[in-house]
């Protein structure tokens, strides 16, 4: 038996790898339900393969929007988002052995230090996309790119996130993430798809926009399971036949200002906001369909999340305060 065959026999089967990936999701589909109210979910956009999701900021019984609560909720996932699973497991083992949670606290502070304090940061949208992908879509993150930053004052280059799922036929779906927070929906949708397009449509080559991200993923795939990580690397090895079973997909989030919410001090009414968003969603979806076609993305699976905000600038400011930047 050759070394290659021994290594191959040690790799998990496709069903085992699928289960391993599925087990890595951190959250349940209802985790954000108290903070975001669903308007539509997985609505197919025209003749494309884009699935539209739309949510608005939830309203409590006092007529107050839960924007701050949403921000605090997603900030609770900074550790999951920014720190590799292996290091979280080391902290967990330390807790099991000593009863002390100090290593978790150290990692949490390290994670928060990775976020920029730049006023126009889009990292709040990136963290929200991560939380939505992990919980609602049940797609686990497979590389921890925030940990690659050399300074909290910088944004890392490349896709905003990489998530994965193994399909029933053994195809590895890699979901490239992109988020944009703009003043209006049309510019947010346009900019988001323009950024996402190269990751999906360019042929495999060393010059492809995603090539560096693929190299990083191959080296730093983060599953806290050596055999599963080795199996994923087989899909990312150019000389492996498994590399022909990789499908590129998209995860997108756009946040934008909307007058669907009442101006303060008027109290919010969830039914009225729902009616206003429902009245606007057709125009948003129409522009989305137009831009998907313009970027030649009709044949790619894309989960596209629209979240209208009272003010994206206020969201950024509150996020920076909550994350401690």
Short mmCIF file of C-alpha atoms in Angstrom, two decimals:
data_model
loop_
_atom_site.label_atom_id
_atom_site.label_comp_id
_atom_site.label_asym_id
_atom_site.label_seq_id
_atom_site.Cartn_x
_atom_site.Cartn_y
_atom_site.Cartn_z
CA UNK A 1 0.00 0.00 0.00
CA UNK A 2 1.40 3.41 -0.97
CA UNK A 3 1.72 6.35 1.40
CA UNK A 4 -0.87 8.18 -0.71
CA UNK A 5 -3.39 5.35 -0.34
CA UNK A 6 -2.78 5.20 3.42
CA UNK A 7 -3.44 8.93 3.71
CA UNK A 8 -6.55 8.62 1.57
CA UNK A 9 -7.93 5.79 3.70
CA UNK A 10 -7.47 7.94 6.82
CA UNK A 11 -9.69 10.71 5.45
CA UNK A 12 -13.36 10.81 6.44
CA UNK A 13 -15.98 9.70 3.94
CA UNK A 14 -18.15 12.33 2.25
CA UNK A 15 -21.09 11.76 4.66
CA UNK A 16 -18.71 11.95 7.63
CA UNK A 17 -17.18 15.19 6.32
CA UNK A 18 -20.65 16.62 5.68
CA UNK A 19 -21.64 15.82 9.27
CA UNK A 20 -18.36 17.23 10.59
CA UNK A 21 -18.95 20.53 8.78
CA UNK A 22 -22.61 20.70 9.82
CA UNK A 23 -21.68 20.12 13.47
CA UNK A 24 -19.43 23.19 13.46
CA UNK A 25 -22.21 25.75 13.15
CA UNK A 26 -22.38 27.96 16.22
CA UNK A 27 -25.98 28.83 16.83
CA UNK A 28 -29.57 27.89 16.07
CA UNK A 29 -31.79 29.23 13.27
CA UNK A 30 -33.89 31.20 15.78
CA UNK A 31 -30.97 32.91 17.56
CA UNK A 32 -31.52 36.33 15.96
CA UNK A 33 -35.34 36.20 15.95
CA UNK A 34 -35.64 38.53 18.96
CA UNK A 35 -33.60 41.21 17.19
CA UNK A 36 -34.47 40.90 13.51
CA UNK A 37 -38.03 40.44 12.21
CA UNK A 38 -38.29 38.28 9.11
CA UNK A 39 -40.00 39.74 6.04
CA UNK A 40 -38.93 37.08 3.55
CA UNK A 41 -36.51 34.17 3.53
CA UNK A 42 -34.98 32.23 0.63
CA UNK A 43 -37.17 33.86 -2.05
CA UNK A 44 -35.78 33.03 -5.47
CA UNK A 45 -34.97 36.21 -7.41
CA UNK A 46 -36.37 35.92 -10.93
CA UNK A 47 -34.57 33.39 -13.12
CA UNK A 48 -31.36 33.65 -11.06
CA UNK A 49 -30.11 31.30 -8.34
CA UNK A 50 -30.00 34.18 -5.84
CA UNK A 51 -32.07 33.65 -2.71
CA UNK A 52 -33.37 36.85 -1.14
CA UNK A 53 -33.65 37.31 2.62
CA UNK A 54 -35.05 40.47 4.19
CA UNK A 55 -35.31 41.43 7.85
CA UNK A 56 -35.96 44.65 9.76
CA UNK A 57 -34.99 45.75 13.26
CA UNK A 58 -37.37 44.23 15.81
CA UNK A 59 -39.64 46.40 17.95
CA UNK A 60 -40.29 45.75 21.64
CA UNK A 61 -43.57 46.18 23.52
CA UNK A 62 -42.61 49.76 24.41
CA UNK A 63 -42.39 50.77 20.75
CA UNK A 64 -38.60 50.94 20.81
CA UNK A 65 -36.31 49.55 18.13
CA UNK A 66 -33.86 46.88 19.28
CA UNK A 67 -30.89 48.18 17.28
CA UNK A 68 -28.61 48.41 20.31
CA UNK A 69 -29.66 44.95 21.48
CA UNK A 70 -28.89 43.53 18.01
CA UNK A 71 -25.43 45.09 18.10
CA UNK A 72 -24.74 43.75 21.58
CA UNK A 73 -25.97 40.31 20.51
CA UNK A 74 -23.66 40.04 17.48
CA UNK A 75 -20.75 41.43 19.50
CA UNK A 76 -21.15 38.42 21.79
CA UNK A 77 -19.84 36.35 18.87
CA UNK A 78 -16.53 38.18 18.47
CA UNK A 79 -14.69 35.18 19.92
CA UNK A 80 -16.29 32.76 17.44
CA UNK A 81 -15.69 35.14 14.55
CA UNK A 82 -12.15 36.31 15.26
CA UNK A 83 -10.36 33.50 17.12
CA UNK A 84 -9.50 30.09 15.58
CA UNK A 85 -11.40 27.12 16.98
CA UNK A 86 -8.19 25.41 18.09
CA UNK A 87 -7.36 28.28 20.44
CA UNK A 88 -10.89 28.36 21.83
CA UNK A 89 -10.61 24.62 22.47
CA UNK A 90 -7.30 25.20 24.31
CA UNK A 91 -9.07 27.72 26.53
CA UNK A 92 -11.88 25.24 27.07
CA UNK A 93 -9.41 22.53 28.10
CA UNK A 94 -7.77 24.97 30.51
CA UNK A 95 -11.20 25.68 32.01
CA UNK A 96 -11.95 21.96 32.32
CA UNK A 97 -8.61 21.36 34.05
CA UNK A 98 -8.51 24.41 36.33
CA UNK A 99 -12.05 25.77 36.61
CA UNK A 100 -10.70 29.19 35.61
CA UNK A 101 -12.24 31.12 32.72
CA UNK A 102 -9.38 33.61 32.46
CA UNK A 103 -8.16 32.24 29.12
CA UNK A 104 -11.58 32.88 27.62
CA UNK A 105 -11.40 36.45 28.88
CA UNK A 106 -7.93 36.83 27.37
CA UNK A 107 -9.18 35.57 24.00
CA UNK A 108 -12.22 37.85 24.11
CA UNK A 109 -10.01 40.89 24.71
CA UNK A 110 -7.70 39.78 21.92
CA UNK A 111 -10.67 39.40 19.58
CA UNK A 112 -12.00 42.88 20.34
CA UNK A 113 -8.53 44.38 19.81
CA UNK A 114 -8.62 43.09 16.22
CA UNK A 115 -11.49 45.42 15.31
CA UNK A 116 -10.70 48.83 13.85
CA UNK A 117 -11.89 52.12 15.37
CA UNK A 118 -12.24 53.78 11.96
CA UNK A 119 -15.49 55.73 11.73
CA UNK A 120 -16.45 54.26 8.34
CA UNK A 121 -15.71 50.68 9.29
CA UNK A 122 -17.82 47.95 7.74
CA UNK A 123 -16.84 45.39 10.37
CA UNK A 124 -20.23 45.61 12.08
CA UNK A 125 -21.86 44.41 8.87
CA UNK A 126 -19.25 41.65 8.52
CA UNK A 127 -19.95 40.40 12.04
CA UNK A 128 -23.72 40.52 11.42
CA UNK A 129 -23.26 38.51 8.21
CA UNK A 130 -21.21 35.97 10.16
CA UNK A 131 -23.89 35.63 12.84
CA UNK A 132 -26.64 35.25 10.21
CA UNK A 133 -24.66 32.68 8.20
CA UNK A 134 -23.78 30.57 11.24
CA UNK A 135 -27.23 30.60 12.86
CA UNK A 136 -29.99 31.16 10.30
CA UNK A 137 -28.26 29.52 7.32
CA UNK A 138 -26.32 26.96 9.38
CA UNK A 139 -23.14 27.48 7.34
CA UNK A 140 -19.95 27.26 9.43
CA UNK A 141 -17.00 29.57 8.97
CA UNK A 142 -13.97 27.57 7.79
CA UNK A 143 -11.18 30.11 8.11
CA UNK A 144 -10.72 32.75 10.78
CA UNK A 145 -9.46 35.69 8.73
CA UNK A 146 -9.63 38.30 11.48
CA UNK A 147 -6.78 36.51 13.26
CA UNK A 148 -4.56 37.25 10.24
CA UNK A 149 -4.69 41.02 10.79
CA UNK A 150 -1.40 42.61 11.77
CA UNK A 151 -3.08 45.75 13.16
CA UNK A 152 -6.47 46.65 14.54
CA UNK A 153 -6.26 49.83 12.45
CA UNK A 154 -6.35 47.84 9.21
CA UNK A 155 -9.01 45.88 7.38
CA UNK A 156 -7.90 42.50 6.03
CA UNK A 157 -7.93 42.06 2.28
CA UNK A 158 -10.11 39.62 0.36
CA UNK A 159 -13.56 38.24 1.07
CA UNK A 160 -15.32 39.22 4.30
CA UNK A 161 -15.66 35.57 5.25
CA UNK A 162 -15.56 32.01 3.96
CA UNK A 163 -18.18 29.43 4.93
CA UNK A 164 -18.74 25.89 3.65
CA UNK A 165 -21.14 22.99 3.22
CA UNK A 166 -20.71 19.55 1.66
CA UNK A 167 -23.66 18.61 -0.54
CA UNK A 168 -25.24 15.15 -0.82
CA UNK A 169 -23.25 14.41 -4.01
CA UNK A 170 -19.88 15.18 -2.39
CA UNK A 171 -19.50 18.71 -3.79
CA UNK A 172 -17.86 21.25 -1.49
CA UNK A 173 -19.78 24.52 -1.60
CA UNK A 174 -17.53 27.41 -0.60
CA UNK A 175 -19.50 30.55 0.27
CA UNK A 176 -17.57 33.79 -0.14
CA UNK A 177 -18.94 36.57 2.05
CA UNK A 178 -19.32 40.26 1.28
CA UNK A 179 -21.13 43.00 3.22
CA UNK A 180 -21.79 46.64 2.45
CA UNK A 181 -23.37 49.37 4.57
CA UNK A 182 -24.46 52.35 2.43
CA UNK A 183 -26.85 55.26 2.57
CA UNK A 184 -29.24 53.77 0.02
CA UNK A 185 -30.14 50.25 -1.15
CA UNK A 186 -29.21 50.62 -4.82
CA UNK A 187 -25.60 51.65 -4.17
CA UNK A 188 -25.24 49.00 -1.43
CA UNK A 189 -26.53 46.21 -3.70
CA UNK A 190 -24.42 47.36 -6.64
CA UNK A 191 -21.21 47.67 -4.63
CA UNK A 192 -21.76 44.36 -2.84
CA UNK A 193 -22.22 42.36 -6.04
CA UNK A 194 -19.33 44.10 -7.77
CA UNK A 195 -17.06 43.04 -4.91
CA UNK A 196 -18.46 39.50 -4.78
CA UNK A 197 -18.45 38.77 -8.52
CA UNK A 198 -14.72 38.01 -9.03
CA UNK A 199 -14.76 35.39 -6.25
CA UNK A 200 -17.48 33.43 -8.03
CA UNK A 201 -16.97 33.82 -11.76
CA UNK A 202 -13.22 33.79 -12.39
CA UNK A 203 -11.77 30.44 -13.57
CA UNK A 204 -9.41 28.58 -11.26
CA UNK A 205 -5.89 29.95 -11.66
CA UNK A 206 -3.12 31.56 -9.65
CA UNK A 207 -4.25 34.96 -10.96
CA UNK A 208 -7.87 34.59 -9.80
CA UNK A 209 -9.02 37.15 -7.22
CA UNK A 210 -9.81 34.36 -4.74
CA UNK A 211 -6.46 32.54 -5.20
CA UNK A 212 -4.82 34.05 -2.11
CA UNK A 213 -7.90 33.29 0.00
CA UNK A 214 -7.86 29.70 -1.29
CA UNK A 215 -4.16 29.39 -0.38
CA UNK A 216 -4.88 30.71 3.10
CA UNK A 217 -7.84 28.38 3.46
CA UNK A 218 -5.72 25.41 2.43
CA UNK A 219 -3.07 26.31 5.02
CA UNK A 220 -5.31 27.57 7.81
CA UNK A 221 -8.64 25.75 7.42
CA UNK A 222 -10.12 25.93 10.92
CA UNK A 223 -12.25 22.92 11.88
CA UNK A 224 -10.47 21.75 15.06
CA UNK A 225 -10.51 18.28 13.49
CA UNK A 226 -7.28 17.25 11.71
CA UNK A 227 -8.89 14.54 9.56
CA UNK A 228 -11.71 16.84 8.41
CA UNK A 229 -9.18 19.61 7.70
CA UNK A 230 -7.11 17.18 5.62
CA UNK A 231 -10.23 16.18 3.68
CA UNK A 232 -11.07 19.82 2.90
CA UNK A 233 -7.47 20.40 1.76
CA UNK A 234 -7.95 17.65 -0.81
CA UNK A 235 -10.65 19.79 -2.42
CA UNK A 236 -8.28 22.78 -2.46
CA UNK A 237 -5.26 20.97 -3.94
CA UNK A 238 -5.06 21.88 -7.67
CA UNK A 239 -3.61 18.46 -8.60
CA UNK A 240 -6.36 16.54 -6.80
CA UNK A 241 -9.41 15.28 -8.76
CA UNK A 242 -11.42 16.52 -5.75
CA UNK A 243 -10.65 20.09 -6.83
CA UNK A 244 -13.17 19.63 -9.64
CA UNK A 245 -15.88 19.17 -7.03
CA UNK A 246 -15.65 22.67 -5.54
CA UNK A 247 -18.57 25.00 -6.21
CA UNK A 248 -18.27 28.73 -5.54
CA UNK A 249 -21.28 30.40 -3.94
CA UNK A 250 -21.99 33.77 -2.33
CA UNK A 251 -23.09 35.22 0.99
CA UNK A 252 -24.05 38.88 0.88
CA UNK A 253 -25.42 41.42 3.31
CA UNK A 254 -26.46 44.97 2.55
CA UNK A 255 -27.51 47.49 5.16
CA UNK A 256 -28.94 50.86 4.18
CA UNK A 257 -30.95 53.81 5.47
CA UNK A 258 -34.71 53.45 5.24
CA UNK A 259 -37.67 55.69 6.00
CA UNK A 260 -39.69 52.58 6.85
CA UNK A 261 -38.97 53.46 10.47
CA UNK A 262 -40.60 56.45 12.22
CA UNK A 263 -38.43 59.41 13.13
CA UNK A 264 -37.80 59.79 16.89
CA UNK A 265 -39.52 60.47 19.23
CA UNK A 266 -42.41 58.69 17.46
CA UNK A 267 -42.76 55.17 18.82
CA UNK A 268 -42.27 52.33 16.38
CA UNK A 269 -45.04 49.97 15.33
CA UNK A 270 -43.87 46.60 13.98
CA UNK A 271 -46.95 46.14 11.79
CA UNK A 272 -46.48 49.54 10.15
CA UNK A 273 -42.78 48.90 9.58
CA UNK A 274 -43.59 45.51 8.06
CA UNK A 275 -46.12 47.15 5.75
CA UNK A 276 -43.60 49.80 4.68
CA UNK A 277 -40.80 47.28 4.11
CA UNK A 278 -43.16 45.00 2.19
CA UNK A 279 -44.06 47.94 0.00
CA UNK A 280 -40.39 48.65 -0.76
CA UNK A 281 -39.01 45.16 -1.09
CA UNK A 282 -40.19 44.71 -4.67
CA UNK A 283 -38.01 47.63 -5.82
CA UNK A 284 -35.03 46.32 -3.85
CA UNK A 285 -35.45 42.85 -5.31
CA UNK A 286 -35.85 44.25 -8.82
CA UNK A 287 -32.54 46.11 -8.53
CA UNK A 288 -30.95 43.00 -7.07
CA UNK A 289 -32.08 40.94 -10.07
CA UNK A 290 -30.77 43.61 -12.45
CA UNK A 291 -27.35 43.74 -10.79
CA UNK A 292 -27.01 39.95 -10.53
CA UNK A 293 -27.52 39.82 -14.31
CA UNK A 294 -25.15 42.74 -14.89
CA UNK A 295 -22.37 40.95 -12.98
CA UNK A 296 -23.05 37.65 -14.82
CA UNK A 297 -23.99 35.89 -11.58
CA UNK A 298 -27.31 34.33 -12.66
CA UNK A 299 -26.01 30.76 -12.38
CA UNK A 300 -24.39 31.08 -8.93
CA UNK A 301 -26.07 30.29 -5.64
CA UNK A 302 -26.09 33.47 -3.57
CA UNK A 303 -27.80 34.09 -0.23
CA UNK A 304 -28.51 37.82 -0.26
CA UNK A 305 -29.61 39.51 2.98
CA UNK A 306 -31.18 42.99 2.98
CA UNK A 307 -31.47 44.84 6.30
CA UNK A 308 -32.93 48.37 6.27
CA UNK A 309 -31.72 50.52 9.18
CA UNK A 310 -32.95 53.83 10.57
CA UNK A 311 -29.34 55.01 10.10
CA UNK A 312 -26.28 52.99 9.07
CA UNK A 313 -24.05 55.74 10.49
CA UNK A 314 -25.69 55.33 13.90
CA UNK A 315 -25.26 51.56 13.58
CA UNK A 316 -21.52 52.03 12.97
CA UNK A 317 -21.15 54.42 15.91
CA UNK A 318 -23.03 52.12 18.28
CA UNK A 319 -21.08 49.12 17.03
CA UNK A 320 -17.73 50.81 17.71
CA UNK A 321 -18.89 51.66 21.22
CA UNK A 322 -20.13 48.13 21.88
CA UNK A 323 -17.01 46.41 20.50
CA UNK A 324 -14.83 48.70 22.60
CA UNK A 325 -12.93 50.36 19.76
#
